[in-house]
């Protein structure tokens, strides 16, 4: 199978078979991280540029590890050490990087639309590593992979995404990904944090967490993003935590095999209590582990590996 997109900008752009294909590919890459020598020659001679204009721990590190495990040359572009700090435009930056003939750009940006702008400006494929409030497609894929690994299916499951939906690119990618694969998605949060019309993306809405917990198979807790102005939409963090925080008391209502997810970084004691974040139902570190396998598959597919793959 060959993907129909040149770049990965969002899960909105992928079909169900394309998403399933990426998940299948990811499975085959996962065991490489368990080998004593965690390196294969698959992308030898390929050059990948990590261009992160916004801080990241999980995404940037796992893309770098993924590239190195596949033997690609991985360049970490640092905006503060680059000519962006002298006023060079993002578009000129993209064209100058393209002139050096990389095979793939990985782009994270605080503003929505930058990875797409890059993809339209240059011939090099681009993977969106999270752009503003828009999408975080590789997070959506690793979330799907983690649920499928644990539950053996996606279709028919009930997923609740809880928190600041308004400012969450993860919520958008998860809504597209999980609903395309047949899950029922409900977004939960205070009315100020749920954008009007979100149902059009393929989800239900609830302003109350407690009634949603007993029926959920998976709960994705989102971070309150103070740096994006979440605080302007809340009376206080304490109030938020009281109504929407996941704690041991609320977990008494949950199915015993419910999965707790969080894209990170976690605000312990705000959206999730430490006991729940570290408890038996939590797959938060599985998500991080699976991020490497999913990103290895994506590097392989978007660096030309797809050409060699048959359905
Ligand atoms: N989940 C996620 O995007 O985390 P980072 O911001 O640390 O990359």
Tab-separated table of N, CA, C and O in Angstrom, residues 236-290:
chain	number	residue	atom	x	y	z
A	236	UNK	N	-10.518	28.706	38.557
A	236	UNK	CA	-9.244	28.415	39.239
A	236	UNK	C	-8.866	26.969	38.934
A	236	UNK	O	-9.724	26.150	38.573
A	237	UNK	N	-7.594	26.627	39.105
A	237	UNK	CA	-7.154	25.243	38.890
A	237	UNK	C	-7.815	24.311	39.905
A	237	UNK	O	-8.161	23.174	39.596
A	238	UNK	N	-7.998	24.830	41.119
A	238	UNK	CA	-8.613	24.033	42.181
A	238	UNK	C	-10.047	23.643	41.800
A	238	UNK	O	-10.472	22.497	41.949
A	239	UNK	N	-10.774	24.642	41.286
A	239	UNK	CA	-12.157	24.400	40.858
A	239	UNK	C	-12.179	23.392	39.703
A	239	UNK	O	-12.988	22.459	39.662
A	240	UNK	N	-11.266	23.574	38.753
A	240	UNK	CA	-11.190	22.668	37.605
A	240	UNK	C	-10.950	21.238	38.075
A	240	UNK	O	-11.631	20.295	37.654
A	241	UNK	N	-9.985	21.104	38.971
A	241	UNK	CA	-9.602	19.783	39.453
A	241	UNK	C	-10.774	19.107	40.170
A	241	UNK	O	-10.973	17.888	40.057
A	242	UNK	N	-11.563	19.904	40.887
A	242	UNK	CA	-12.697	19.356	41.638
A	242	UNK	C	-13.722	18.717	40.690
A	242	UNK	O	-14.249	17.643	40.949
A	243	UNK	N	-13.986	19.356	39.561
A	243	UNK	CA	-15.036	18.858	38.664
A	243	UNK	C	-14.514	17.940	37.549
A	243	UNK	O	-15.246	17.104	37.052
A	244	UNK	N	-13.256	18.143	37.137
A	244	UNK	CA	-12.760	17.404	35.962
A	244	UNK	C	-11.472	16.613	36.228
A	244	UNK	O	-10.968	15.952	35.323
A	245	UNK	N	-10.946	16.686	37.446
A	245	UNK	CA	-9.721	15.938	37.738
A	245	UNK	C	-10.028	14.460	37.927
A	245	UNK	O	-11.052	14.092	38.515
A	246	UNK	N	-9.142	13.591	37.413
A	246	UNK	CA	-9.339	12.146	37.590
A	246	UNK	C	-8.547	11.705	38.823
A	246	UNK	O	-7.320	11.823	38.864
A	247	UNK	N	-9.296	11.222	39.842
A	247	UNK	CA	-8.658	10.813	41.096
A	247	UNK	C	-9.169	9.415	41.483
A	247	UNK	O	-10.033	8.835	40.794
A	248	UNK	N	-8.649	8.893	42.572
A	248	UNK	CA	-9.017	7.534	42.978
A	248	UNK	C	-10.506	7.409	43.266
A	248	UNK	O	-11.131	6.388	42.966
A	249	UNK	N	-11.096	8.445	43.815
A	249	UNK	CA	-12.534	8.417	44.120
A	249	UNK	C	-13.330	8.237	42.821
A	249	UNK	O	-14.231	7.393	42.736
A	250	UNK	N	-12.987	9.029	41.826
A	250	UNK	CA	-13.714	8.907	40.543
A	250	UNK	C	-13.451	7.549	39.891
A	250	UNK	O	-14.315	6.997	39.215
A	251	UNK	N	-12.244	7.011	40.096
A	251	UNK	CA	-11.905	5.724	39.473
A	251	UNK	C	-12.748	4.581	40.017
A	251	UNK	O	-12.840	3.524	39.391
A	252	UNK	N	-13.395	4.782	41.163
A	252	UNK	CA	-14.272	3.727	41.708
A	252	UNK	C	-15.440	3.448	40.758
A	252	UNK	O	-16.028	2.374	40.785
A	253	UNK	N	-15.781	4.432	39.929
A	253	UNK	CA	-16.897	4.277	38.983
A	253	UNK	C	-16.464	3.628	37.661
A	253	UNK	O	-17.308	3.319	36.807
A	254	UNK	N	-15.151	3.453	37.485
A	254	UNK	CA	-14.637	3.025	36.171
A	254	UNK	C	-14.673	1.507	36.008
A	254	UNK	O	-14.616	0.756	36.998
A	255	UNK	N	-14.756	1.067	34.747
A	255	UNK	CA	-14.565	-0.364	34.461
A	255	UNK	C	-13.171	-0.766	34.934
A	255	UNK	O	-12.229	0.035	34.827
A	256	UNK	N	-13.044	-2.006	35.370
A	256	UNK	CA	-11.752	-2.462	35.919
A	256	UNK	C	-10.641	-2.434	34.865
A	256	UNK	O	-9.465	-2.251	35.193
A	257	UNK	N	-11.032	-2.631	33.606
A	257	UNK	CA	-10.000	-2.668	32.560
A	257	UNK	C	-9.955	-1.368	31.744
A	257	UNK	O	-9.429	-1.337	30.639
A	258	UNK	N	-10.470	-0.300	32.326
A	258	UNK	CA	-10.414	0.981	31.600
A	258	UNK	C	-8.950	1.437	31.491
A	258	UNK	O	-8.169	1.243	32.419
A	259	UNK	N	-8.616	2.024	30.341
A	259	UNK	CA	-7.261	2.551	30.150
A	259	UNK	C	-7.251	4.046	30.429
A	259	UNK	O	-8.145	4.771	29.980
A	260	UNK	N	-6.224	4.494	31.152
A	260	UNK	CA	-6.020	5.924	31.392
A	260	UNK	C	-4.838	6.378	30.546
A	260	UNK	O	-3.749	5.807	30.649
A	261	UNK	N	-5.067	7.393	29.736
A	261	UNK	CA	-4.002	7.913	28.873
A	261	UNK	C	-3.796	9.404	29.134
A	261	UNK	O	-4.676	10.085	29.654
A	262	UNK	N	-2.636	9.877	28.746
A	262	UNK	CA	-2.319	11.311	28.856
A	262	UNK	C	-1.159	11.555	27.885
A	262	UNK	O	-0.178	10.800	27.907
A	263	UNK	N	-1.245	12.570	27.042
A	263	UNK	CA	-0.149	12.786	26.086
A	263	UNK	C	1.115	13.334	26.722
A	263	UNK	O	2.188	13.288	26.121
A	264	UNK	N	1.004	13.883	27.963
A	264	UNK	CA	2.134	14.506	28.626
A	264	UNK	C	2.407	15.894	28.039
A	264	UNK	O	1.962	16.182	26.930
A	265	UNK	N	3.103	16.722	28.768
A	265	UNK	CA	3.502	16.519	30.152
A	265	UNK	C	2.308	16.606	31.104
A	265	UNK	O	1.353	17.317	30.823
A	266	UNK	N	2.397	15.851	32.211
A	266	UNK	CA	1.279	15.743	33.163
A	266	UNK	C	1.376	16.848	34.220
A	266	UNK	O	2.453	17.114	34.738
A	267	UNK	N	0.250	17.486	34.503
A	267	UNK	CA	0.167	18.369	35.682
A	267	UNK	C	-0.381	17.517	36.821
A	267	UNK	O	-1.609	17.401	36.984
A	268	UNK	N	0.505	16.895	37.582
A	268	UNK	CA	0.054	16.017	38.669
A	268	UNK	C	-0.749	16.819	39.691
A	268	UNK	O	-0.324	17.903	40.093
A	269	UNK	N	-1.910	16.279	40.058
A	269	UNK	CA	-2.735	16.957	41.049
A	269	UNK	C	-3.674	17.995	40.448
A	269	UNK	O	-4.475	18.583	41.156
A	270	UNK	N	-3.599	18.219	39.127
A	270	UNK	CA	-4.540	19.140	38.479
A	270	UNK	C	-5.528	18.299	37.669
A	270	UNK	O	-6.627	18.019	38.132
A	271	UNK	N	-5.139	17.838	36.474
A	271	UNK	CA	-6.081	17.036	35.673
A	271	UNK	C	-6.079	15.558	36.082
A	271	UNK	O	-7.007	14.820	35.756
A	272	UNK	N	-5.038	15.138	36.759
A	272	UNK	CA	-4.957	13.721	37.165
A	272	UNK	C	-4.148	13.635	38.464
A	272	UNK	O	-3.147	14.349	38.619
A	273	UNK	N	-4.606	12.765	39.374
A	273	UNK	CA	-3.863	12.637	40.639
A	273	UNK	C	-2.671	11.710	40.404
A	273	UNK	O	-2.705	10.840	39.527
A	274	UNK	N	-1.615	11.848	41.192
A	274	UNK	CA	-0.437	10.988	41.009
A	274	UNK	C	-0.789	9.511	41.125
A	274	UNK	O	-0.253	8.684	40.385
A	275	UNK	N	-1.727	9.169	42.025
A	275	UNK	CA	-2.071	7.749	42.223
A	275	UNK	C	-2.704	7.159	40.964
A	275	UNK	O	-2.499	5.983	40.645
A	276	UNK	N	-3.473	7.953	40.246
A	276	UNK	CA	-4.101	7.471	39.003
A	276	UNK	C	-3.082	7.471	37.864
A	276	UNK	O	-3.001	6.517	37.083
A	277	UNK	N	-2.279	8.519	37.796
A	277	UNK	CA	-1.268	8.591	36.715
A	277	UNK	C	-0.293	7.415	36.797
A	277	UNK	O	0.178	6.922	35.767
A	278	UNK	N	-0.009	6.956	38.014
A	278	UNK	CA	0.956	5.863	38.198
A	278	UNK	C	0.267	4.528	38.483
A	278	UNK	O	0.933	3.537	38.778
A	279	UNK	N	-1.050	4.499	38.408
A	279	UNK	CA	-1.807	3.308	38.803
A	279	UNK	C	-1.864	2.231	37.728
A	279	UNK	O	-1.325	2.389	36.622
A	280	UNK	N	-2.576	1.135	38.058
A	280	UNK	CA	-2.625	-0.039	37.179
A	280	UNK	C	-3.297	0.225	35.837
A	280	UNK	O	-3.003	-0.447	34.850
A	281	UNK	N	-4.239	1.150	35.809
A	281	UNK	CA	-4.960	1.420	34.551
A	281	UNK	C	-4.185	2.359	33.624
A	281	UNK	O	-4.552	2.525	32.461
A	282	UNK	N	-3.137	2.980	34.146
A	282	UNK	CA	-2.419	3.986	33.352
A	282	UNK	C	-1.532	3.341	32.288
A	282	UNK	O	-0.769	2.417	32.583
A	283	UNK	N	-1.631	3.854	31.060
A	283	UNK	CA	-0.734	3.398	29.979
A	283	UNK	C	0.078	4.588	29.451
A	283	UNK	O	0.496	4.597	28.294
A	284	UNK	N	0.299	5.552	30.330
A	284	UNK	CA	0.970	6.789	29.899
A	284	UNK	C	2.389	6.505	29.389
A	284	UNK	O	2.804	7.033	28.358
A	285	UNK	N	3.110	5.628	30.082
A	285	UNK	CA	4.477	5.345	29.612
A	285	UNK	C	4.482	4.387	28.422
A	285	UNK	O	5.419	4.400	27.619
A	286	UNK	N	3.420	3.578	28.282
A	286	UNK	CA	3.274	2.772	27.047
A	286	UNK	C	3.145	3.710	25.843
A	286	UNK	O	3.683	3.440	24.758
A	287	UNK	N	2.385	4.797	26.033
A	287	UNK	CA	2.236	5.768	24.936
A	287	UNK	C	3.616	6.285	24.510
A	287	UNK	O	3.909	6.387	23.316
A	288	UNK	N	4.437	6.623	25.512
A	288	UNK	CA	5.768	7.171	25.197
A	288	UNK	C	6.613	6.116	24.473
A	288	UNK	O	7.247	6.397	23.452
A	289	UNK	N	6.587	4.883	24.990
A	289	UNK	CA	7.356	3.812	24.344
A	289	UNK	C	6.891	3.614	22.896
A	289	UNK	O	7.696	3.524	21.977
A	290	UNK	N	5.572	3.572	22.711
A	290	UNK	CA	5.036	3.309	21.379
A	290	UNK	C	5.291	4.460	20.413
A	290	UNK	O	5.274	4.277	19.196
